């Protein structure tokens, strides 16, 4: 019988499903609900020392629906970090650990670029008994205006220094959460790991504009007739997240073996999770999925992941973590492999010709265009 139980950075999780920082971990009530439903760990909503600077607006979400209007495939938010006072959070962190001593509670923290502020946030949070930290270097909206969030995550030098401050003050593991709003995610990830981060979490939301209202001719979500670009999440971001998780996993494998990776972005079921683990994730976070389907979704997710493991005869997550990673290569290498394979199979191919697919750009035809496109897909 396969097991989903896993130990990451010394933290014992009953399964790899972690509540991602955001509304699903925004106060003790909802965090308790997550533990009761069986989530492997909870990352609380990002906190800072002075919540009085955090002022949210409404509406603050915008959704992108499938063409039949039945499904939400993309979700934009312009929500800030927690607007609740830090002393309230200190009390709730303590009570949460009293109520759920075995529940893995991770505090997501963010501060301005000042060593004393980061150290204070770390020391006060860990005094409440939280099990780990996630450093939010990645919120793409609002906070960068104060040089926080993604503004830090886009600057490897700043990132390395802040991770060093946290390393000096923290007695518990900490993950640096990366922004996808950058060309090469390896650069800030390397800086965070050099600075002493125990692991990387990726990705936060993608800077976006969800749409323009064709009646009012204004961008959405509209706040007093105006908007600001927000963070994109949910199913639509999964391919981008998979690519970035793969890149971070390759970096960890080659330069920082033993560091952990928490994969995030568009996860909604156990099969999505299996894909992220195959690309190197130790844990898999879900944020928007919980807002769409509720905390109960963790049970079918566990069942689906177990069914996948059973099918492939994997006993533990470690049996397939990173198993798909060796199969990424360059385009030139793909051409070489295909040329070699074709040469080797030339005789057999002549006997049983393969489906006719476009080989060179001159073969595209206006009449068969859609069919030709489909034939080229896997
Ligand atoms: C409404 C909303 C609020 C969020 N707030 C935070 C936050 O406070 N801190 C943080 O690190 N990430 C925050 N995120 C980002 C998520 O944790 C996650 O990285 C991202 O949404 C991608 O995962 P998903 O597709 O499972 O939602 C938020 C996301 C949403 C949708």
mmCIF file of C-alpha atoms and ligand atoms in Angstrom:
data_model
loop_
_atom_site.group_PDB
_atom_site.id
_atom_site.type_symbol
_atom_site.label_atom_id
_atom_site.label_comp_id
_atom_site.label_asym_id
_atom_site.label_seq_id
_atom_site.Cartn_x
_atom_site.Cartn_y
_atom_site.Cartn_z
ATOM 1 C CA UNK A 1 0.000 0.000 0.000
ATOM 2 C CA UNK A 2 1.660 3.315 -1.042
ATOM 3 C CA UNK A 3 2.000 6.140 1.453
ATOM 4 C CA UNK A 4 1.641 9.900 0.964
ATOM 5 C CA UNK A 5 3.415 10.670 4.251
ATOM 6 C CA UNK A 6 6.602 12.622 3.738
ATOM 7 C CA UNK A 7 9.272 14.443 5.714
ATOM 8 C CA UNK A 8 10.469 17.721 4.216
ATOM 9 C CA UNK A 9 13.171 19.807 5.906
ATOM 10 C CA UNK A 10 12.504 17.812 9.075
ATOM 11 C CA UNK A 11 8.761 18.591 8.989
ATOM 12 C CA UNK A 12 6.538 15.494 9.079
ATOM 13 C CA UNK A 13 3.561 15.862 6.732
ATOM 14 C CA UNK A 14 0.757 13.273 6.435
ATOM 15 C CA UNK A 15 0.536 14.120 2.724
ATOM 16 C CA UNK A 16 2.217 16.628 0.349
ATOM 17 C CA UNK A 17 -0.851 18.877 -0.030
ATOM 18 C CA UNK A 18 -0.202 22.298 1.463
ATOM 19 C CA UNK A 19 -2.581 25.245 1.687
ATOM 20 C CA UNK A 20 -0.881 28.059 -0.283
ATOM 21 C CA UNK A 21 -0.672 31.502 1.301
ATOM 22 C CA UNK A 22 -3.827 33.497 0.629
ATOM 23 C CA UNK A 23 -7.487 33.572 1.677
ATOM 24 C CA UNK A 24 -7.552 29.821 2.584
ATOM 25 C CA UNK A 25 -5.101 30.519 5.459
ATOM 26 C CA UNK A 26 -6.243 33.952 6.480
ATOM 27 C CA UNK A 27 -7.315 33.371 10.114
ATOM 28 C CA UNK A 28 -7.465 30.672 12.786
ATOM 29 C CA UNK A 29 -10.994 29.560 11.813
ATOM 30 C CA UNK A 30 -10.058 28.674 8.249
ATOM 31 C CA UNK A 31 -6.644 27.239 9.197
ATOM 32 C CA UNK A 32 -8.393 24.916 11.664
ATOM 33 C CA UNK A 33 -10.813 23.860 8.952
ATOM 34 C CA UNK A 34 -7.856 22.963 6.715
ATOM 35 C CA UNK A 35 -6.271 20.757 9.399
ATOM 36 C CA UNK A 36 -9.602 19.087 10.150
ATOM 37 C CA UNK A 37 -10.065 18.223 6.475
ATOM 38 C CA UNK A 38 -6.608 16.620 6.392
ATOM 39 C CA UNK A 39 -4.322 19.058 4.588
ATOM 40 C CA UNK A 40 -0.648 18.116 4.981
ATOM 41 C CA UNK A 41 0.374 21.629 6.073
ATOM 42 C CA UNK A 42 -0.938 25.183 6.042
ATOM 43 C CA UNK A 43 0.888 28.307 4.952
ATOM 44 C CA UNK A 44 -0.906 31.230 6.565
ATOM 45 C CA UNK A 45 -1.730 34.458 4.736
ATOM 46 C CA UNK A 46 1.365 36.688 4.500
ATOM 47 C CA UNK A 47 1.880 38.861 7.595
ATOM 48 C CA UNK A 48 3.952 41.978 8.233
ATOM 49 C CA UNK A 49 4.675 43.977 11.377
ATOM 50 C CA UNK A 50 2.431 46.924 10.560
ATOM 51 C CA UNK A 51 -0.940 45.957 9.106
ATOM 52 C CA UNK A 52 -2.205 49.536 9.251
ATOM 53 C CA UNK A 53 -0.373 50.147 5.951
ATOM 54 C CA UNK A 54 -2.379 47.353 4.290
ATOM 55 C CA UNK A 55 -5.652 48.641 2.861
ATOM 56 C CA UNK A 56 -7.625 46.386 0.555
ATOM 57 C CA UNK A 57 -10.222 47.374 -2.047
ATOM 58 C CA UNK A 58 -13.240 45.608 -3.486
ATOM 59 C CA UNK A 59 -13.897 44.080 -5.864
ATOM 60 C CA UNK A 60 -10.435 42.572 -5.748
ATOM 61 C CA UNK A 61 -10.848 39.434 -7.880
ATOM 62 C CA UNK A 62 -11.560 38.898 -11.578
ATOM 63 C CA UNK A 63 -12.286 35.533 -13.208
ATOM 64 C CA UNK A 64 -11.652 34.166 -16.689
ATOM 65 C CA UNK A 65 -14.275 31.567 -17.708
ATOM 66 C CA UNK A 66 -14.143 28.781 -20.271
ATOM 67 C CA UNK A 67 -16.037 29.571 -23.489
ATOM 68 C CA UNK A 68 -19.150 27.713 -22.245
ATOM 69 C CA UNK A 69 -19.028 29.881 -19.117
ATOM 70 C CA UNK A 70 -19.149 26.844 -16.835
ATOM 71 C CA UNK A 71 -15.593 26.730 -15.572
ATOM 72 C CA UNK A 72 -13.211 29.249 -14.061
ATOM 73 C CA UNK A 73 -9.859 28.721 -15.709
ATOM 74 C CA UNK A 74 -8.031 31.883 -14.640
ATOM 75 C CA UNK A 75 -8.259 34.134 -11.585
ATOM 76 C CA UNK A 76 -6.774 37.597 -11.082
ATOM 77 C CA UNK A 77 -6.465 39.182 -7.652
ATOM 78 C CA UNK A 78 -5.397 42.606 -6.487
ATOM 79 C CA UNK A 79 -5.519 41.530 -2.849
ATOM 80 C CA UNK A 80 -2.718 42.640 -0.550
ATOM 81 C CA UNK A 81 -1.076 40.721 2.297
ATOM 82 C CA UNK A 82 -2.941 40.276 5.588
ATOM 83 C CA UNK A 83 -4.690 43.382 6.879
ATOM 84 C CA UNK A 84 -4.938 41.886 10.403
ATOM 85 C CA UNK A 85 -2.688 43.256 13.189
ATOM 86 C CA UNK A 86 0.416 41.174 13.848
ATOM 87 C CA UNK A 87 -0.360 40.832 17.585
ATOM 88 C CA UNK A 88 -3.606 39.110 16.600
ATOM 89 C CA UNK A 89 -1.622 36.742 14.409
ATOM 90 C CA UNK A 90 0.795 36.003 17.274
ATOM 91 C CA UNK A 91 -2.160 34.960 19.392
ATOM 92 C CA UNK A 92 -3.660 32.846 16.596
ATOM 93 C CA UNK A 93 -0.342 31.149 15.732
ATOM 94 C CA UNK A 94 -0.048 30.079 19.407
ATOM 95 C CA UNK A 95 -3.656 28.928 19.672
ATOM 96 C CA UNK A 96 -3.384 27.073 16.374
ATOM 97 C CA UNK A 97 -0.379 25.089 17.616
ATOM 98 C CA UNK A 98 -2.218 24.345 20.889
ATOM 99 C CA UNK A 99 -5.273 23.129 18.977
ATOM 100 C CA UNK A 100 -3.348 21.201 16.295
ATOM 101 C CA UNK A 101 0.012 20.238 17.814
ATOM 102 C CA UNK A 102 0.807 17.872 14.940
ATOM 103 C CA UNK A 103 -0.437 20.240 12.211
ATOM 104 C CA UNK A 104 2.444 21.807 10.273
ATOM 105 C CA UNK A 105 1.902 25.568 10.393
ATOM 106 C CA UNK A 106 4.098 27.785 8.230
ATOM 107 C CA UNK A 107 4.095 31.552 8.660
ATOM 108 C CA UNK A 108 4.359 33.534 5.439
ATOM 109 C CA UNK A 109 6.231 36.737 6.173
ATOM 110 C CA UNK A 110 7.101 39.922 4.323
ATOM 111 C CA UNK A 111 8.741 43.156 5.415
ATOM 112 C CA UNK A 112 10.401 46.274 4.129
ATOM 113 C CA UNK A 113 14.111 46.177 3.264
ATOM 114 C CA UNK A 114 15.370 46.664 6.837
ATOM 115 C CA UNK A 115 17.249 43.997 8.761
ATOM 116 C CA UNK A 116 15.711 44.831 12.147
ATOM 117 C CA UNK A 117 12.182 44.478 10.808
ATOM 118 C CA UNK A 118 12.839 41.064 9.265
ATOM 119 C CA UNK A 119 14.604 39.821 12.401
ATOM 120 C CA UNK A 120 11.772 41.037 14.638
ATOM 121 C CA UNK A 121 9.163 39.348 12.423
ATOM 122 C CA UNK A 122 11.097 36.070 12.452
ATOM 123 C CA UNK A 123 11.772 36.085 16.203
ATOM 124 C CA UNK A 124 8.223 36.998 17.224
ATOM 125 C CA UNK A 125 6.658 34.441 14.849
ATOM 126 C CA UNK A 126 8.894 31.558 15.844
ATOM 127 C CA UNK A 127 8.285 32.343 19.529
ATOM 128 C CA UNK A 128 4.643 31.428 18.795
ATOM 129 C CA UNK A 129 5.636 27.898 17.807
ATOM 130 C CA UNK A 130 5.207 28.000 14.022
ATOM 131 C CA UNK A 131 7.037 25.148 12.282
ATOM 132 C CA UNK A 132 8.566 27.036 9.384
ATOM 133 C CA UNK A 133 8.578 30.221 7.330
ATOM 134 C CA UNK A 134 7.820 31.109 3.771
ATOM 135 C CA UNK A 135 9.349 34.442 2.753
ATOM 136 C CA UNK A 136 7.031 36.234 0.362
ATOM 137 C CA UNK A 137 9.366 37.797 -2.212
ATOM 138 C CA UNK A 138 6.764 37.574 -4.869
ATOM 139 C CA UNK A 139 3.484 39.470 -4.508
ATOM 140 C CA UNK A 140 3.221 41.249 -7.898
ATOM 141 C CA UNK A 141 0.845 44.079 -7.007
ATOM 142 C CA UNK A 142 0.485 46.797 -4.390
ATOM 143 C CA UNK A 143 3.457 45.782 -2.250
ATOM 144 C CA UNK A 144 6.110 46.439 -4.947
ATOM 145 C CA UNK A 145 4.992 50.076 -4.725
ATOM 146 C CA UNK A 146 6.554 49.903 -1.223
ATOM 147 C CA UNK A 147 9.629 48.031 -2.608
ATOM 148 C CA UNK A 148 8.360 44.794 -1.061
ATOM 149 C CA UNK A 149 7.192 41.454 -2.491
ATOM 150 C CA UNK A 150 8.107 40.970 -6.143
ATOM 151 C CA UNK A 151 10.241 44.127 -6.044
ATOM 152 C CA UNK A 152 12.605 42.204 -3.735
ATOM 153 C CA UNK A 153 12.203 38.902 -5.542
ATOM 154 C CA UNK A 154 13.336 40.473 -8.794
ATOM 155 C CA UNK A 155 16.627 41.615 -7.259
ATOM 156 C CA UNK A 156 18.929 38.656 -6.504
ATOM 157 C CA UNK A 157 21.340 40.777 -4.433
ATOM 158 C CA UNK A 158 18.574 42.003 -2.130
ATOM 159 C CA UNK A 159 17.146 38.488 -1.933
ATOM 160 C CA UNK A 160 20.431 36.935 -0.858
ATOM 161 C CA UNK A 161 20.913 39.569 1.828
ATOM 162 C CA UNK A 162 17.384 39.221 3.249
ATOM 163 C CA UNK A 163 17.686 35.406 3.294
ATOM 164 C CA UNK A 164 20.963 35.867 5.176
ATOM 165 C CA UNK A 165 19.199 38.036 7.801
ATOM 166 C CA UNK A 166 16.468 35.418 8.195
ATOM 167 C CA UNK A 167 19.032 32.606 8.369
ATOM 168 C CA UNK A 168 20.749 34.452 11.214
ATOM 169 C CA UNK A 169 17.532 34.750 13.230
ATOM 170 C CA UNK A 170 15.542 31.635 12.345
ATOM 171 C CA UNK A 171 15.751 28.349 14.214
ATOM 172 C CA UNK A 172 13.290 26.669 11.850
ATOM 173 C CA UNK A 173 13.319 25.885 8.108
ATOM 174 C CA UNK A 174 12.401 28.646 5.676
ATOM 175 C CA UNK A 175 11.362 28.629 2.010
ATOM 176 C CA UNK A 176 11.817 31.604 -0.307
ATOM 177 C CA UNK A 177 8.743 32.099 -2.486
ATOM 178 C CA UNK A 178 9.636 33.153 -6.008
ATOM 179 C CA UNK A 179 7.907 35.494 -8.405
ATOM 180 C CA UNK A 180 7.318 34.226 -11.962
ATOM 181 C CA UNK A 181 7.533 37.829 -13.178
ATOM 182 C CA UNK A 182 11.161 37.488 -14.151
ATOM 183 C CA UNK A 183 13.024 36.108 -17.170
ATOM 184 C CA UNK A 184 15.183 33.464 -15.463
ATOM 185 C CA UNK A 185 13.760 32.108 -12.202
ATOM 186 C CA UNK A 186 17.075 30.355 -11.545
ATOM 187 C CA UNK A 187 18.770 33.705 -10.751
ATOM 188 C CA UNK A 188 16.682 34.746 -7.723
ATOM 189 C CA UNK A 189 16.363 31.094 -6.635
ATOM 190 C CA UNK A 190 20.143 30.686 -6.620
ATOM 191 C CA UNK A 191 20.504 33.909 -4.626
ATOM 192 C CA UNK A 192 17.953 32.764 -2.026
ATOM 193 C CA UNK A 193 19.621 29.361 -1.643
ATOM 194 C CA UNK A 194 23.053 30.990 -1.360
ATOM 195 C CA UNK A 195 21.587 33.252 1.313
ATOM 196 C CA UNK A 196 20.629 30.157 3.303
ATOM 197 C CA UNK A 197 17.005 29.376 2.369
ATOM 198 C CA UNK A 198 16.153 25.766 3.234
ATOM 199 C CA UNK A 199 14.003 25.532 0.136
ATOM 200 C CA UNK A 200 12.234 27.328 -2.690
ATOM 201 C CA UNK A 201 8.502 27.760 -3.216
ATOM 202 C CA UNK A 202 7.386 28.584 -6.771
ATOM 203 C CA UNK A 203 5.375 30.208 -8.217
ATOM 204 C CA UNK A 204 3.430 33.173 -6.934
ATOM 205 C CA UNK A 205 0.911 34.826 -9.264
ATOM 206 C CA UNK A 206 1.661 36.179 -12.745
ATOM 207 C CA UNK A 207 1.197 39.906 -13.316
ATOM 208 C CA UNK A 208 -1.890 40.283 -15.424
ATOM 209 C CA UNK A 209 -4.924 42.222 -16.660
ATOM 210 C CA UNK A 210 -7.956 39.905 -16.579
ATOM 211 C CA UNK A 211 -9.974 41.765 -19.197
ATOM 212 C CA UNK A 212 -11.585 44.942 -20.510
ATOM 213 C CA UNK A 213 -15.336 45.492 -20.108
ATOM 214 C CA UNK A 214 -16.837 46.026 -23.574
ATOM 215 C CA UNK A 215 -19.794 48.001 -22.183
ATOM 216 C CA UNK A 216 -17.941 50.462 -19.950
ATOM 217 C CA UNK A 217 -14.719 50.293 -22.005
ATOM 218 C CA UNK A 218 -12.795 50.127 -18.699
ATOM 219 C CA UNK A 219 -10.338 47.445 -17.464
ATOM 220 C CA UNK A 220 -11.424 44.934 -14.798
ATOM 221 C CA UNK A 221 -11.676 44.469 -11.852
ATOM 222 C CA UNK A 222 -13.018 48.004 -11.726
ATOM 223 C CA UNK A 223 -12.553 49.953 -8.487
ATOM 224 C CA UNK A 224 -14.179 53.359 -8.815
ATOM 225 C CA UNK A 225 -13.713 53.030 -12.590
ATOM 226 C CA UNK A 226 -9.984 52.255 -12.383
ATOM 227 C CA UNK A 227 -7.834 49.185 -11.855
ATOM 228 C CA UNK A 228 -4.235 48.116 -11.341
ATOM 229 C CA UNK A 229 -2.572 45.005 -12.829
ATOM 230 C CA UNK A 230 -2.961 42.032 -10.500
ATOM 231 C CA UNK A 231 -1.757 38.456 -9.981
ATOM 232 C CA UNK A 232 -3.003 35.614 -12.202
ATOM 233 C CA UNK A 233 -3.558 32.123 -10.788
ATOM 234 C CA UNK A 234 -5.663 28.973 -11.198
ATOM 235 C CA UNK A 235 -5.647 26.284 -13.882
ATOM 236 C CA UNK A 236 -4.505 28.574 -16.697
ATOM 237 C CA UNK A 237 -1.111 29.183 -15.060
ATOM 238 C CA UNK A 238 -0.219 25.504 -14.589
ATOM 239 C CA UNK A 239 1.937 25.116 -17.737
ATOM 240 C CA UNK A 240 3.979 28.182 -16.783
ATOM 241 C CA UNK A 241 4.300 26.937 -13.213
ATOM 242 C CA UNK A 242 5.396 23.485 -14.400
ATOM 243 C CA UNK A 243 8.133 25.065 -16.508
ATOM 244 C CA UNK A 244 9.405 27.241 -13.666
ATOM 245 C CA UNK A 245 9.255 24.423 -11.108
ATOM 246 C CA UNK A 246 11.269 22.297 -13.547
ATOM 247 C CA UNK A 247 13.893 25.038 -13.866
ATOM 248 C CA UNK A 248 14.204 25.454 -10.089
ATOM 249 C CA UNK A 249 14.364 21.669 -9.636
ATOM 250 C CA UNK A 250 17.226 21.436 -12.159
ATOM 251 C CA UNK A 251 19.054 24.185 -10.280
ATOM 252 C CA UNK A 252 18.581 22.433 -6.927
ATOM 253 C CA UNK A 253 19.735 19.121 -8.397
ATOM 254 C CA UNK A 254 22.880 20.559 -9.903
ATOM 255 C CA UNK A 255 23.943 23.204 -7.384
ATOM 256 C CA UNK A 256 22.062 22.712 -4.083
ATOM 257 C CA UNK A 257 21.302 19.005 -3.583
ATOM 258 C CA UNK A 258 19.169 18.376 -0.530
ATOM 259 C CA UNK A 259 17.288 21.699 -0.596
ATOM 260 C CA UNK A 260 13.526 21.399 -0.890
ATOM 261 C CA UNK A 261 10.996 22.593 -3.458
ATOM 262 C CA UNK A 262 7.355 23.446 -2.880
ATOM 263 C CA UNK A 263 5.487 23.527 -6.198
ATOM 264 C CA UNK A 264 2.588 25.926 -6.780
ATOM 265 C CA UNK A 265 0.366 27.011 -9.638
ATOM 266 C CA UNK A 266 -3.029 25.839 -10.862
ATOM 267 C CA UNK A 267 -3.154 22.565 -8.920
ATOM 268 C CA UNK A 268 -6.726 21.258 -8.656
ATOM 269 C CA UNK A 269 -6.445 17.477 -8.427
ATOM 270 C CA UNK A 270 -4.124 14.593 -7.583
ATOM 271 C CA UNK A 271 -2.962 14.190 -11.167
ATOM 272 C CA UNK A 272 -1.794 17.825 -11.282
ATOM 273 C CA UNK A 273 0.124 17.114 -8.080
ATOM 274 C CA UNK A 274 1.731 14.012 -9.577
ATOM 275 C CA UNK A 275 3.004 16.131 -12.485
ATOM 276 C CA UNK A 276 4.609 18.681 -10.160
ATOM 277 C CA UNK A 277 6.245 15.922 -8.087
ATOM 278 C CA UNK A 278 7.535 14.260 -11.267
ATOM 279 C CA UNK A 279 9.211 17.614 -11.983
ATOM 280 C CA UNK A 280 10.894 17.754 -8.570
ATOM 281 C CA UNK A 281 8.339 19.097 -6.064
ATOM 282 C CA UNK A 282 8.547 17.807 -2.488
ATOM 283 C CA UNK A 283 5.213 19.377 -1.636
ATOM 284 C CA UNK A 284 2.396 20.858 -3.717
ATOM 285 C CA UNK A 285 0.503 24.001 -2.706
ATOM 286 C CA UNK A 286 -3.074 24.911 -3.571
ATOM 287 C CA UNK A 287 -4.581 28.374 -3.126
ATOM 288 C CA UNK A 288 -7.170 29.308 -5.775
ATOM 289 C CA UNK A 289 -8.359 25.686 -6.011
ATOM 290 C CA UNK A 290 -9.539 25.891 -2.396
ATOM 291 C CA UNK A 291 -11.421 29.115 -3.220
ATOM 292 C CA UNK A 292 -13.149 27.303 -6.094
ATOM 293 C CA UNK A 293 -13.819 23.873 -4.573
ATOM 294 C CA UNK A 294 -13.487 24.159 -0.781
ATOM 295 C CA UNK A 295 -11.198 22.521 1.804
ATOM 296 C CA UNK A 296 -12.808 19.097 1.225
ATOM 297 C CA UNK A 297 -10.967 18.813 -2.093
ATOM 298 C CA UNK A 298 -7.936 17.397 -0.274
ATOM 299 C CA UNK A 299 -9.564 13.974 0.139
ATOM 300 C CA UNK A 300 -10.128 13.247 -3.575
ATOM 301 C CA UNK A 301 -6.683 14.731 -4.259
ATOM 302 C CA UNK A 302 -5.088 12.210 -1.891
ATOM 303 C CA UNK A 303 -7.093 9.368 -3.468
ATOM 304 C CA UNK A 304 -6.086 10.397 -6.996
ATOM 305 C CA UNK A 305 -2.418 10.671 -6.078
ATOM 306 C CA UNK A 306 -2.526 7.273 -4.355
ATOM 307 C CA UNK A 307 -4.236 5.754 -7.420
ATOM 308 C CA UNK A 308 -1.465 7.151 -9.632
ATOM 309 C CA UNK A 309 1.189 5.680 -7.305
ATOM 310 C CA UNK A 310 -0.582 2.340 -7.173
ATOM 311 C CA UNK A 311 -0.775 2.172 -10.962
ATOM 312 C CA UNK A 312 2.968 2.762 -11.314
ATOM 313 C CA UNK A 313 3.899 0.657 -8.258
ATOM 314 C CA UNK A 314 5.421 3.608 -6.398
ATOM 315 C CA UNK A 315 5.535 3.063 -2.631
ATOM 316 C CA UNK A 316 6.479 6.605 -1.608
ATOM 317 C CA UNK A 317 6.694 10.103 -3.090
ATOM 318 C CA UNK A 318 10.487 9.772 -3.227
ATOM 319 C CA UNK A 319 10.064 6.942 -5.759
ATOM 320 C CA UNK A 320 8.912 9.369 -8.442
ATOM 321 C CA UNK A 321 10.073 12.809 -7.306
ATOM 322 C CA UNK A 322 11.939 14.399 -10.227
ATOM 323 C CA UNK A 323 11.538 11.311 -12.429
ATOM 324 C CA UNK A 324 10.549 13.403 -15.481
ATOM 325 C CA UNK A 325 13.422 15.868 -15.113
ATOM 326 C CA UNK A 326 16.064 14.024 -17.196
ATOM 327 C CA UNK A 327 13.816 14.274 -20.254
ATOM 328 C CA UNK A 328 14.268 17.987 -20.859
ATOM 329 C CA UNK A 329 16.874 18.893 -23.423
ATOM 330 C CA UNK A 330 17.644 21.491 -26.099
ATOM 331 C CA UNK A 331 15.802 21.827 -29.396
ATOM 332 C CA UNK A 332 19.014 20.956 -31.249
ATOM 333 C CA UNK A 333 19.172 17.694 -29.291
ATOM 334 C CA UNK A 334 15.550 16.898 -30.217
ATOM 335 C CA UNK A 335 16.461 17.336 -33.907
ATOM 336 C CA UNK A 336 19.505 15.072 -33.482
ATOM 337 C CA UNK A 337 17.488 12.354 -31.730
ATOM 338 C CA UNK A 338 14.735 12.480 -34.341
ATOM 339 C CA UNK A 339 17.175 12.373 -37.247
ATOM 340 C CA UNK A 340 18.895 9.340 -35.708
ATOM 341 C CA UNK A 341 15.617 7.565 -35.058
ATOM 342 C CA UNK A 342 14.384 8.223 -38.605
ATOM 343 C CA UNK A 343 17.605 6.951 -40.129
ATOM 344 C CA UNK A 344 17.417 3.799 -38.011
ATOM 345 C CA UNK A 345 13.783 3.174 -38.970
ATOM 346 C CA UNK A 346 14.068 4.106 -42.652
ATOM 347 C CA UNK A 347 13.539 0.591 -43.940
ATOM 348 C CA UNK A 348 10.608 -0.112 -41.613
ATOM 349 C CA UNK A 349 9.016 3.260 -42.399
ATOM 350 C CA UNK A 350 9.122 2.500 -46.116
ATOM 351 C CA UNK A 351 7.188 -0.726 -45.446
ATOM 352 C CA UNK A 352 4.524 1.033 -43.264
ATOM 353 C CA UNK A 353 4.436 4.807 -43.973
ATOM 354 C CA UNK A 354 3.708 6.999 -40.927
ATOM 355 C CA UNK A 355 0.842 9.520 -40.736
ATOM 356 C CA UNK A 356 1.681 12.376 -43.139
ATOM 357 C CA UNK A 357 2.644 15.369 -41.019
ATOM 358 C CA UNK A 358 4.009 18.775 -41.966
ATOM 359 C CA UNK A 359 7.798 18.471 -42.112
ATOM 360 C CA UNK A 360 8.731 21.855 -43.575
ATOM 361 C CA UNK A 361 6.882 25.176 -43.656
ATOM 362 C CA UNK A 362 6.140 25.004 -47.409
ATOM 363 C CA UNK A 363 3.761 22.064 -46.803
ATOM 364 C CA UNK A 364 1.143 24.043 -44.800
ATOM 365 C CA UNK A 365 -2.103 24.226 -46.801
ATOM 366 C CA UNK A 366 -4.951 26.728 -46.430
ATOM 367 C CA UNK A 367 -7.566 23.963 -46.887
ATOM 368 C CA UNK A 368 -6.150 21.481 -44.352
ATOM 369 C CA UNK A 369 -4.754 23.978 -41.868
ATOM 370 C CA UNK A 370 -6.625 22.844 -38.728
ATOM 371 C CA UNK A 371 -6.094 19.145 -39.526
ATOM 372 C CA UNK A 372 -2.380 19.763 -40.126
ATOM 373 C CA UNK A 373 -2.148 21.622 -36.790
ATOM 374 C CA UNK A 374 -3.889 18.761 -34.950
ATOM 375 C CA UNK A 375 -1.683 16.125 -36.596
ATOM 376 C CA UNK A 376 1.388 17.877 -35.216
ATOM 377 C CA UNK A 377 0.088 17.768 -31.618
ATOM 378 C CA UNK A 378 0.754 14.784 -29.350
HETATM 379 C C1 LIG B 1 -6.670 35.882 -3.670
HETATM 380 C C2 LIG B 1 -5.232 35.476 -3.545
HETATM 381 C C3 LIG B 1 -4.452 35.978 -2.517
HETATM 382 C C4 LIG B 1 -3.118 35.601 -2.393
HETATM 383 N N1 LIG B 1 -2.374 36.081 -1.353
HETATM 384 C C5 LIG B 1 -1.088 35.661 -1.192
HETATM 385 C C6 LIG B 1 -0.333 36.064 -0.064
HETATM 386 O O1 LIG B 1 -0.797 36.771 0.827
HETATM 387 N N2 LIG B 1 0.949 35.632 0.015
HETATM 388 C C7 LIG B 1 1.522 34.824 -0.926
HETATM 389 O O2 LIG B 1 2.695 34.441 -0.798
HETATM 390 N N3 LIG B 1 0.809 34.395 -1.999
HETATM 391 C C8 LIG B 1 -0.473 34.788 -2.138
HETATM 392 N N4 LIG B 1 -1.206 34.336 -3.211
HETATM 393 C C9 LIG B 1 -0.555 33.472 -4.222
HETATM 394 C C10 LIG B 1 -0.837 31.980 -3.977
HETATM 395 O O3 LIG B 1 -0.324 31.528 -2.750
HETATM 396 C C11 LIG B 1 -0.225 31.119 -5.121
HETATM 397 O O4 LIG B 1 1.175 31.298 -5.145
HETATM 398 C C12 LIG B 1 -0.789 31.458 -6.499
HETATM 399 O O5 LIG B 1 -2.135 31.853 -6.423
HETATM 400 C C13 LIG B 1 -0.692 30.291 -7.483
HETATM 401 O O6 LIG B 1 -1.298 29.108 -6.985
HETATM 402 P P1 LIG B 1 -2.847 28.710 -7.252
HETATM 403 O O7 LIG B 1 -3.050 28.640 -8.752
HETATM 404 O O8 LIG B 1 -2.995 27.367 -6.568
HETATM 405 O O9 LIG B 1 -3.680 29.755 -6.620
HETATM 406 C C14 LIG B 1 -2.551 34.704 -3.330
HETATM 407 C C15 LIG B 1 -3.349 34.189 -4.369
HETATM 408 C C16 LIG B 1 -4.681 34.547 -4.476
HETATM 409 C C17 LIG B 1 -5.507 33.971 -5.586
#
